[in-house]
XYZ file of C-alpha atoms in Angstrom:
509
model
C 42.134 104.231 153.657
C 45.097 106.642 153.364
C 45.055 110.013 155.453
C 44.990 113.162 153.806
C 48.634 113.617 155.913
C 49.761 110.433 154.534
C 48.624 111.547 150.908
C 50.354 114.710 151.134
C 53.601 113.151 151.959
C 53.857 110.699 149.499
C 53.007 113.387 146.930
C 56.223 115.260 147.579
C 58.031 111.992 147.640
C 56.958 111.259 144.111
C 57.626 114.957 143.201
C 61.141 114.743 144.507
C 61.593 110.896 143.141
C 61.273 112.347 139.847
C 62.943 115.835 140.291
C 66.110 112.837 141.119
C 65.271 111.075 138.062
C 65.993 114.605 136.414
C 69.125 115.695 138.184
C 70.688 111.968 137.600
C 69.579 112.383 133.888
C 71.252 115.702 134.079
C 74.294 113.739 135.550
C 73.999 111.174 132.672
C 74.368 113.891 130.160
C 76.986 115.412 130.945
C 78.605 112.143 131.519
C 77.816 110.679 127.941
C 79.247 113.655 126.776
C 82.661 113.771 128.438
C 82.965 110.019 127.592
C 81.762 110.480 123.807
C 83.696 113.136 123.051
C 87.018 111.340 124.751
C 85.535 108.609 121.967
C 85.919 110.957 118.976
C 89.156 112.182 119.970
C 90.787 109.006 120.543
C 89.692 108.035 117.011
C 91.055 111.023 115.420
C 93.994 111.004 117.280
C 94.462 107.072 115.787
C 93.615 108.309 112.204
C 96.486 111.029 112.641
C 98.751 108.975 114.458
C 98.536 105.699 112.298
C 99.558 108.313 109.393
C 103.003 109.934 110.847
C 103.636 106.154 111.635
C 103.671 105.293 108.016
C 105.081 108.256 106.908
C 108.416 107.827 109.078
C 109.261 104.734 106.651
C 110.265 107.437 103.485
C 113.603 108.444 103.335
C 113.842 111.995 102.141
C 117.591 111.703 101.979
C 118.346 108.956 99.601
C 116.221 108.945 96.442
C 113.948 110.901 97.861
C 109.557 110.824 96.173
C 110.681 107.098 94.382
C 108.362 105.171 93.031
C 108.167 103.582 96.076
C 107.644 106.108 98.269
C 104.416 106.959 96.141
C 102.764 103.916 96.324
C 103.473 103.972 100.251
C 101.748 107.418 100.091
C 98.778 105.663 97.609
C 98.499 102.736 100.558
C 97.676 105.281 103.247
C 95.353 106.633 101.285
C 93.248 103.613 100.184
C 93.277 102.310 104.280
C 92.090 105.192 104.963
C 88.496 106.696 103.516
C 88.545 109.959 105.552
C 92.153 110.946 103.643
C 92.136 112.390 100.258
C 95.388 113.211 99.858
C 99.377 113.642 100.712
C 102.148 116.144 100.090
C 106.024 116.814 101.133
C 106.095 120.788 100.888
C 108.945 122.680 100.831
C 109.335 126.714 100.665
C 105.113 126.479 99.724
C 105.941 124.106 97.231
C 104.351 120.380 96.647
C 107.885 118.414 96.469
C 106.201 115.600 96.371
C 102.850 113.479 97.101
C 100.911 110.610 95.940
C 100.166 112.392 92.337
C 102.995 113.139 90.000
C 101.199 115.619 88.173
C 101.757 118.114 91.703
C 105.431 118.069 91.845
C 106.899 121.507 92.238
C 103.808 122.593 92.166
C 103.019 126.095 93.938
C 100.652 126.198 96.982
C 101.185 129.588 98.927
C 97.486 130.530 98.745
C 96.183 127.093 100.592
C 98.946 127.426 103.503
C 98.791 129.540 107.065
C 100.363 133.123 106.645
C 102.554 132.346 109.003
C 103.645 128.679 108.060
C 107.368 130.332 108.536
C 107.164 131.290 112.047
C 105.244 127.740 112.992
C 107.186 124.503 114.565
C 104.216 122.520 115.875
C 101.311 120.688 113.966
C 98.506 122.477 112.368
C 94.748 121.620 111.021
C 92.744 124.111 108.945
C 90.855 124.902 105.658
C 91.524 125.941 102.692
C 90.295 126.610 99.192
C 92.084 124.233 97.150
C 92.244 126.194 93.779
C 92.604 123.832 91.498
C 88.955 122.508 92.233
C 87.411 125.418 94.165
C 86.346 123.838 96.766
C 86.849 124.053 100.132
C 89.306 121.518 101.856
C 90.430 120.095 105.437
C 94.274 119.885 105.325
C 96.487 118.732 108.748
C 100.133 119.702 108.443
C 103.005 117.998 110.525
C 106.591 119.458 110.611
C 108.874 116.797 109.191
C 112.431 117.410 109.156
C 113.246 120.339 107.208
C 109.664 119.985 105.101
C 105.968 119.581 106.001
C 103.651 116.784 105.322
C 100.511 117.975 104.424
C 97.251 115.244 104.926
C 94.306 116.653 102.982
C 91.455 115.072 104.533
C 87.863 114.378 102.869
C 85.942 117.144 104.697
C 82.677 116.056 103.590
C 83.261 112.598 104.980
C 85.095 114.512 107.836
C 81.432 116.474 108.338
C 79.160 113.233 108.040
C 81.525 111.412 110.219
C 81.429 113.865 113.382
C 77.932 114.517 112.483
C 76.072 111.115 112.668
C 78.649 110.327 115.360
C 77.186 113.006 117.799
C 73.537 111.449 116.208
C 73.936 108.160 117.015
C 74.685 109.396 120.371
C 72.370 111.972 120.312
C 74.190 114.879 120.294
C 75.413 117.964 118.614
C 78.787 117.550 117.271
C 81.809 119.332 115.691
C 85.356 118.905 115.440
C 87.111 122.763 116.089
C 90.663 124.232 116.652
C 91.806 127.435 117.890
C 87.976 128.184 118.241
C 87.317 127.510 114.868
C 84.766 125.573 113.243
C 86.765 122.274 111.293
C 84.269 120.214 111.002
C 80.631 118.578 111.691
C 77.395 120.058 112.527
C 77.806 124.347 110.912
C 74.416 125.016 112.125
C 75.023 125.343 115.662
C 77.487 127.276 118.357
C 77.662 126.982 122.075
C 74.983 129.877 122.524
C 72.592 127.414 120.902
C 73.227 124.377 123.226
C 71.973 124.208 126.488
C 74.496 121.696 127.969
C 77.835 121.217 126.217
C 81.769 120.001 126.423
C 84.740 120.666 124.557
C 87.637 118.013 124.504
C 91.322 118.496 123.129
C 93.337 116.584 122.282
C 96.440 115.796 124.210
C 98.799 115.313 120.561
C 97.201 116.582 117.948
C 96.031 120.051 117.354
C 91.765 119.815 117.679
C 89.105 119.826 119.914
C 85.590 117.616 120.029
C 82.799 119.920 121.004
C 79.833 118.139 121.786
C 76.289 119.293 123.194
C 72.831 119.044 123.809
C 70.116 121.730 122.382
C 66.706 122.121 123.716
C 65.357 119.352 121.387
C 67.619 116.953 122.071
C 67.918 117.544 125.992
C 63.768 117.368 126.211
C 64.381 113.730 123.835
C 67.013 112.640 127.015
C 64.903 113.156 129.357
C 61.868 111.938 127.846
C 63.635 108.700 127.088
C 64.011 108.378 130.806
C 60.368 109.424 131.580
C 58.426 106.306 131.419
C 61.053 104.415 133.849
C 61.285 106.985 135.840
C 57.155 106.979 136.261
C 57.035 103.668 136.969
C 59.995 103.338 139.710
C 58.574 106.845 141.839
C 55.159 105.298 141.547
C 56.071 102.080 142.386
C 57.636 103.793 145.294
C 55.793 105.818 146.481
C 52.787 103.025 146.790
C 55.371 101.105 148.719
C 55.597 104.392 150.819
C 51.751 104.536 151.328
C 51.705 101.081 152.278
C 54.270 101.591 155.140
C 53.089 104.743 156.441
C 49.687 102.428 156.337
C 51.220 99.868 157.965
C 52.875 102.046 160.343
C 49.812 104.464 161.553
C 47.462 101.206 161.742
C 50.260 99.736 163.759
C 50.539 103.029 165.669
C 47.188 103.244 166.098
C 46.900 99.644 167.531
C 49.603 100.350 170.003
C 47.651 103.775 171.121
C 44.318 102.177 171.586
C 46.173 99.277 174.294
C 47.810 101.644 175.676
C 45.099 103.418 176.791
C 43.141 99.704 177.525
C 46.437 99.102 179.329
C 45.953 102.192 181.451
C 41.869 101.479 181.927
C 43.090 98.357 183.277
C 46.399 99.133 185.398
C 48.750 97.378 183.618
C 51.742 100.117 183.769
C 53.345 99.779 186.737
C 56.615 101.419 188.165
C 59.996 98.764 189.017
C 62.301 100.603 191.813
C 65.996 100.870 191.541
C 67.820 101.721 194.217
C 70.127 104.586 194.473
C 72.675 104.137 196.959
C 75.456 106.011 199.169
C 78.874 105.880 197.289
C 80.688 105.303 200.470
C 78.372 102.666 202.313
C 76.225 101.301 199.309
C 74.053 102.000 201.768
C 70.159 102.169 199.709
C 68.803 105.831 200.464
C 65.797 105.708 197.646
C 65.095 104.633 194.618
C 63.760 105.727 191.093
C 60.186 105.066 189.037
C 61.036 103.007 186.296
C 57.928 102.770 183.946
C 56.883 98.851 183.094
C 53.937 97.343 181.357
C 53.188 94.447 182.616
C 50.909 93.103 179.165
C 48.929 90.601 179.361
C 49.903 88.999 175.999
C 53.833 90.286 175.765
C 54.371 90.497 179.260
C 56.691 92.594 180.955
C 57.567 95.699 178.227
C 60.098 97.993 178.599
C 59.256 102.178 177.836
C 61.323 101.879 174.809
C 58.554 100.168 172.917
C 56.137 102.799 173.878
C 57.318 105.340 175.171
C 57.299 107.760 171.793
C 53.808 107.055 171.507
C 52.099 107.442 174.884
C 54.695 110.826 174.741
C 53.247 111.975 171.269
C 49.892 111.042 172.238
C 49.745 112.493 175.512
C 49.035 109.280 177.023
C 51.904 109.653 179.336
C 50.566 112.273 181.538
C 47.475 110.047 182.323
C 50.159 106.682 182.984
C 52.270 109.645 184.977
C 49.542 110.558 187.533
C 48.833 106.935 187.598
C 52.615 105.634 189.001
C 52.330 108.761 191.152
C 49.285 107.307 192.515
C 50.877 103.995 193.052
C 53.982 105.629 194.341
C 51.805 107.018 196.894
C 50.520 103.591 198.147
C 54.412 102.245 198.035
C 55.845 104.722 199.953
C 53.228 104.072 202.799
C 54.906 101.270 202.876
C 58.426 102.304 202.537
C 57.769 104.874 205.525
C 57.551 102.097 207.787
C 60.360 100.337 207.064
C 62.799 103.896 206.395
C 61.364 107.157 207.258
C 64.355 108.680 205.616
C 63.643 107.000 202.329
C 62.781 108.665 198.995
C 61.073 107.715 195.701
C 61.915 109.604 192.550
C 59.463 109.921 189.383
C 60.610 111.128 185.735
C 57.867 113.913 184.677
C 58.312 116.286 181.817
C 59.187 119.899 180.777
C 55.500 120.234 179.002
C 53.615 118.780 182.418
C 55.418 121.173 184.579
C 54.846 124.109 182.351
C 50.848 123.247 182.435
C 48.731 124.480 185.449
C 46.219 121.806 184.721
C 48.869 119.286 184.975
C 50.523 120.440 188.224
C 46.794 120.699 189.541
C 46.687 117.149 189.045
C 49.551 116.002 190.508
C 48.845 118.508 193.780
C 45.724 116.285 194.262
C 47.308 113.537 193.893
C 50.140 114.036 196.496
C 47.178 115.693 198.934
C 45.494 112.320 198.609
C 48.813 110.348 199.896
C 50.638 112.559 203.000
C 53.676 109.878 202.144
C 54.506 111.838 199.235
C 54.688 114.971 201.225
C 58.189 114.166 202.813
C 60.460 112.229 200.176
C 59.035 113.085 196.247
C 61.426 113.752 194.129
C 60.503 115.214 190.659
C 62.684 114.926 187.598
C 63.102 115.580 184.195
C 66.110 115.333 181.512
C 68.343 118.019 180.440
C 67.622 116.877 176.964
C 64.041 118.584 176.886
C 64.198 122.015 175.472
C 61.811 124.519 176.330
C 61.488 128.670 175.188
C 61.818 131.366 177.216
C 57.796 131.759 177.252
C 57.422 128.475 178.839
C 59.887 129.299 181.503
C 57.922 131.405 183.803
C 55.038 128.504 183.741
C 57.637 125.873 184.306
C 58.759 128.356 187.363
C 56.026 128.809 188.708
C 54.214 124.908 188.398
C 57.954 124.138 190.292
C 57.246 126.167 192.876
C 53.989 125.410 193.643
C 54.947 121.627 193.673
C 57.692 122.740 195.870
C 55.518 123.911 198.245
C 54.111 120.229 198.273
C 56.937 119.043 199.577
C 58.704 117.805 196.436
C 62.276 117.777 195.583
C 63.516 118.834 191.720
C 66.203 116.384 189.977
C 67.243 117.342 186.816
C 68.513 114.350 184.766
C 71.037 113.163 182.298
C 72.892 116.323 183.439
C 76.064 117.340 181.225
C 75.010 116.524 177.749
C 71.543 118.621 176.961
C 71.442 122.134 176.111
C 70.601 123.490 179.804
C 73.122 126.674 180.206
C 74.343 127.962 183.308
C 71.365 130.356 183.722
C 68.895 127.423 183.253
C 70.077 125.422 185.901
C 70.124 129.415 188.409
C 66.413 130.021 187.086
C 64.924 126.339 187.736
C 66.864 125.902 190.685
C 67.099 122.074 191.284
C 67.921 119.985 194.739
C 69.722 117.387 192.899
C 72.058 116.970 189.835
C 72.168 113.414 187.751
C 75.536 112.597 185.706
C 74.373 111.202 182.424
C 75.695 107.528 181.984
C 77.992 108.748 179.140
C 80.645 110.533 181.466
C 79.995 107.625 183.758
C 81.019 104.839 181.443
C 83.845 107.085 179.757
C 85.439 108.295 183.921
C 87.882 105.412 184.056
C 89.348 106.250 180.458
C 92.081 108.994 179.392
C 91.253 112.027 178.056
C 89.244 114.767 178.843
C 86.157 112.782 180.508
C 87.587 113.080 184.631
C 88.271 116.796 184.082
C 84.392 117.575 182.811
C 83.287 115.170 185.727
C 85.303 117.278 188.231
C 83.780 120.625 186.640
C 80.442 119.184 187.543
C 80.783 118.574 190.705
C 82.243 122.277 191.319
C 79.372 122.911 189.344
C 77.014 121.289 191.930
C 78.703 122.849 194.779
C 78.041 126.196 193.499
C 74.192 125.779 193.425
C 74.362 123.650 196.410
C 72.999 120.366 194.475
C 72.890 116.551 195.776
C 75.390 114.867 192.782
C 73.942 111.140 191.962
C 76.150 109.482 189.143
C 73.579 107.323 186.790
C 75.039 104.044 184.996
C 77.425 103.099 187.378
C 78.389 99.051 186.763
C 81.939 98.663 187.059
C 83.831 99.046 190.246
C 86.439 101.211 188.607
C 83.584 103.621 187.872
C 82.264 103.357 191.544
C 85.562 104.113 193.258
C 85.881 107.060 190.918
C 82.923 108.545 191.999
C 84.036 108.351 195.789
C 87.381 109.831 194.626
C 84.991 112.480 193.471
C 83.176 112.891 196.239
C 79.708 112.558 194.403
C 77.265 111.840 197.296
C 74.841 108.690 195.541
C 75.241 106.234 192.794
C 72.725 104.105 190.926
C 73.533 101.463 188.324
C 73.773 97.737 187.734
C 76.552 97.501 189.836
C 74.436 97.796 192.869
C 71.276 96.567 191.575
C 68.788 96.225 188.671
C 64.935 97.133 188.741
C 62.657 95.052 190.943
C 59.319 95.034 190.962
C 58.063 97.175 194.425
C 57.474 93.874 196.272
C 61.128 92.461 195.461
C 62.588 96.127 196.607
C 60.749 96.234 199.807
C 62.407 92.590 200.453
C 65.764 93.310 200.241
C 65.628 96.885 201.486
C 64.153 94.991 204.803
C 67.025 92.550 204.371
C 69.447 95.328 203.993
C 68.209 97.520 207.019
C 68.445 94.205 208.890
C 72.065 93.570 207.944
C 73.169 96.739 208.382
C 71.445 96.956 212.088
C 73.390 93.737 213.240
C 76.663 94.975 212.315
């Protein structure tokens, strides 16, 4: 059903479907941590701020530790689970705080060395002495004193702890690169992915990260959803490119019915003298004329019949027909020319040219009044250029004339367009439509007609279908236009009707 093609490429699509699902998991990470650790801070900052609030309601001027001021002290404490405790100090003293019993009491040993020398706020640890046991204490500079929070540590540790859990997470509260609180048993060399957040007021950091463990849990969290959106996918994928090859493959097999029973035929457009309008050829359009859609223009199957090869047999074919046409043609305009888009890869293959000598053998028409041409836009390496030399020159010899088209936007150089050596140069319709504007468009238009001169080239401007544009061109001095201006493809018999009409017309005046 599928092709082993097909197959292939979906594989890699599901293999890079899910190496997306990783790198946005990846992305999730690190963006659940920035925002949970922002979380934590903001809540600590709260817990620290809500207490200096309170705390700016004592006076420690006038009657200074009352009663009062205690049970304000005992109030903060009791909203407040993660708090244990509060002191004034003084020259390392306890001045005051919510227990009587520590008045004047002595704490040098549980402050910072350098508690003299310090103006800002400060968290730490400490042994607290009296219980041996090791406590969290925040100090803010207050007036002339400090106010020193002593903070439940073990709550403090659970707290950061199950908050990095429940998010899934390592996480510890740290300052100055210290460890404060939270998870002891890791460090940033043990976490794969982590993120450290300070806070903008208060002095700590939330470090948060993911280990190995917890990383692999992340992703395999995201593994099953991830499985079934790729797969889901990628059989949406195989049912396109199904879809698409059958329909491909459909459109190949009428093409090639359509060319067993000459159904692609060529319309004519006329390309005319820029000074008289007077019609002096005209150029191969491919049509299918189908018997179901009717007439089709190349841009529904072109690609195909080009990536099948099918257009060198539909080629040969319109060169046939152009043969039979310009019988025709001759006896109405002897001067009269019919041009025929080939490509690069044709020109470049013996076999090919072979074909097409035959061909113009077969019709002596085409021996006076073939022009050959193919776009700019066709790349080919410097291997293929001595076939595409020498299949030119051999056609050539045959009488035919080289075009190169869309001239001015493909990647043709200078010494391209010395080593091919062409008759005839076509303006793409780009610099066409764009001539009547500002800007740098008439300039590059007057460079390629220099250009022309140089190497002796016919100049036809394509897409011509404003009279602005065509007086332009004779400003220019480019020899032949072709556009809607003038005229749109016709089928052959249509063309050979007004070209008689034309020649008539032009005879009586």
């Amino acid at each position: 059903m599928f092709s082993k093609k097909n197959v292939l490429f979906a594989s890699v699509f599901f293999i890079l479907a899910m190496s997306l699902n990783f790198a946005w998991v990846a992305a999730e990470t690190n963006h659940r941590m920035n925002h949970t650790a922002q979380r934590a801070v903001v809540r600590i900052d709260n817990l620290f701020f809500g207490v200096e609030h309170k705390l700016a309601s004592i006076d420690t001027v006038k009657n200074f530790c009352s009663q009062n001021d205690r049970l304000l002290l005992e109030d903060i404490i009791f909203d407040s689970v993660s708090i244990k405790g509060i002191s004034f100090i003084k020259n390392n003293k306890i001045i005051c705080s919510d227990r009587s019993q520590q008045q004047n009491l002595d704490i040098s040993s549980e402050l910072p060395t350098n508690l003299a020398q310090r103006s800002d706020r400060i968290s730490y640890t400490a042994y607290d002495q009296r219980r041996n046991k090791k406590n969290l204490y925040y100090l803010v500079p207050y007036k002339d004193m400090w106010v020193r929070v002593s903070l439940h540590l073990a709550y403090m540790d659970f707290w950061i702890s199950d908050f990095g859990q429940r998010n899934m997470m390592k996480a510890q509260v740290v300052y100055g690169g210290k460890f404060i609180a939270g998870n002891k048993n890791i460090s940033s060399r043990d976490l794969i992915n982590h993120v450290e957040i300070t806070s903008k007021h208060y002095p700590f950091s939330v470090a948060l990260g993911y280990n190995s463990s917890l990383l692999l849990q992340a992703f395999n969290d995201q593994i099953l959803f991830a499985l079934m959106v790729a797969s889901l996918l990628t059989a949406l994928l195989l049912v396109m490119l199904y879809s698409y090859n059958k329909t491909r493959r459909t459109l190949e097999s009428e093409i090639q019915q359509g060319i067993k029973n000459n159904e692609f035929t060529g319309y004519l457009q006329p390309i005319v003298c820029s000074n008289t309008e007077r019609w002096l050829g005209a150029e191969i359009l491919l049509r299918w004329e189908h018997p179901i859609n009717g007439l089709t223009s190349p841009a529904e199957f072109l690609t195909i019949a080009e990536n099948t090869g099918l257009i060198n047999e539909i080629t040969l074919t319109l060169l046939a027909e152009a043969g039979r046409n310009k019988t025709i043609l001759d006896k109405i305009s002897t001067t009269h020319y019919l041009s025929l888009n080939v490509t690069v890869s044709m020109i470049a293959s013996p076999y090919f040219v072979h074909k097409l000598i035959n061909i113009i053998r077969q019709f002596p028409s085409l021996q006076k009044g073939l022009v050959l041409e193919f776009t700019e836009r066709e790349t080919f390496t410097d291997d293929e250029l001595t076939q595409l030399q020498s299949g030119m020159a051999r056609l050539r010899k045959e009488g035919v004339t080289w075009a190169l088209d869309d001239f001015g936007c493909g990647y043709s150089g200078l010494s391209r367009l010395q080593q091919l050596s062409f008759d005839i140069l076509k303006i793409d319709r780009t610099f066409i439509a764009a001539s009547s504007n500002a800007g740098t468009t008439p300039s590059i238009l007057d460079s390629i007609c220099e250009l022309a001169k140089r190497f002796k080239c016919i100049v036809i401007a394509e897409g011509v279908e404003t009279i602005e544009q065509a007086d332009r061109i004779r400003q220019l001095n480019i020899e032949c236009c072709q556009g809607y201006l003038f005229a749109k493809p016709m089928s052959v018999k249509n063309y050979i009707q007004q070209l008689q009409a034309k020649i008539v017309a032009e005879n009586i005046i």
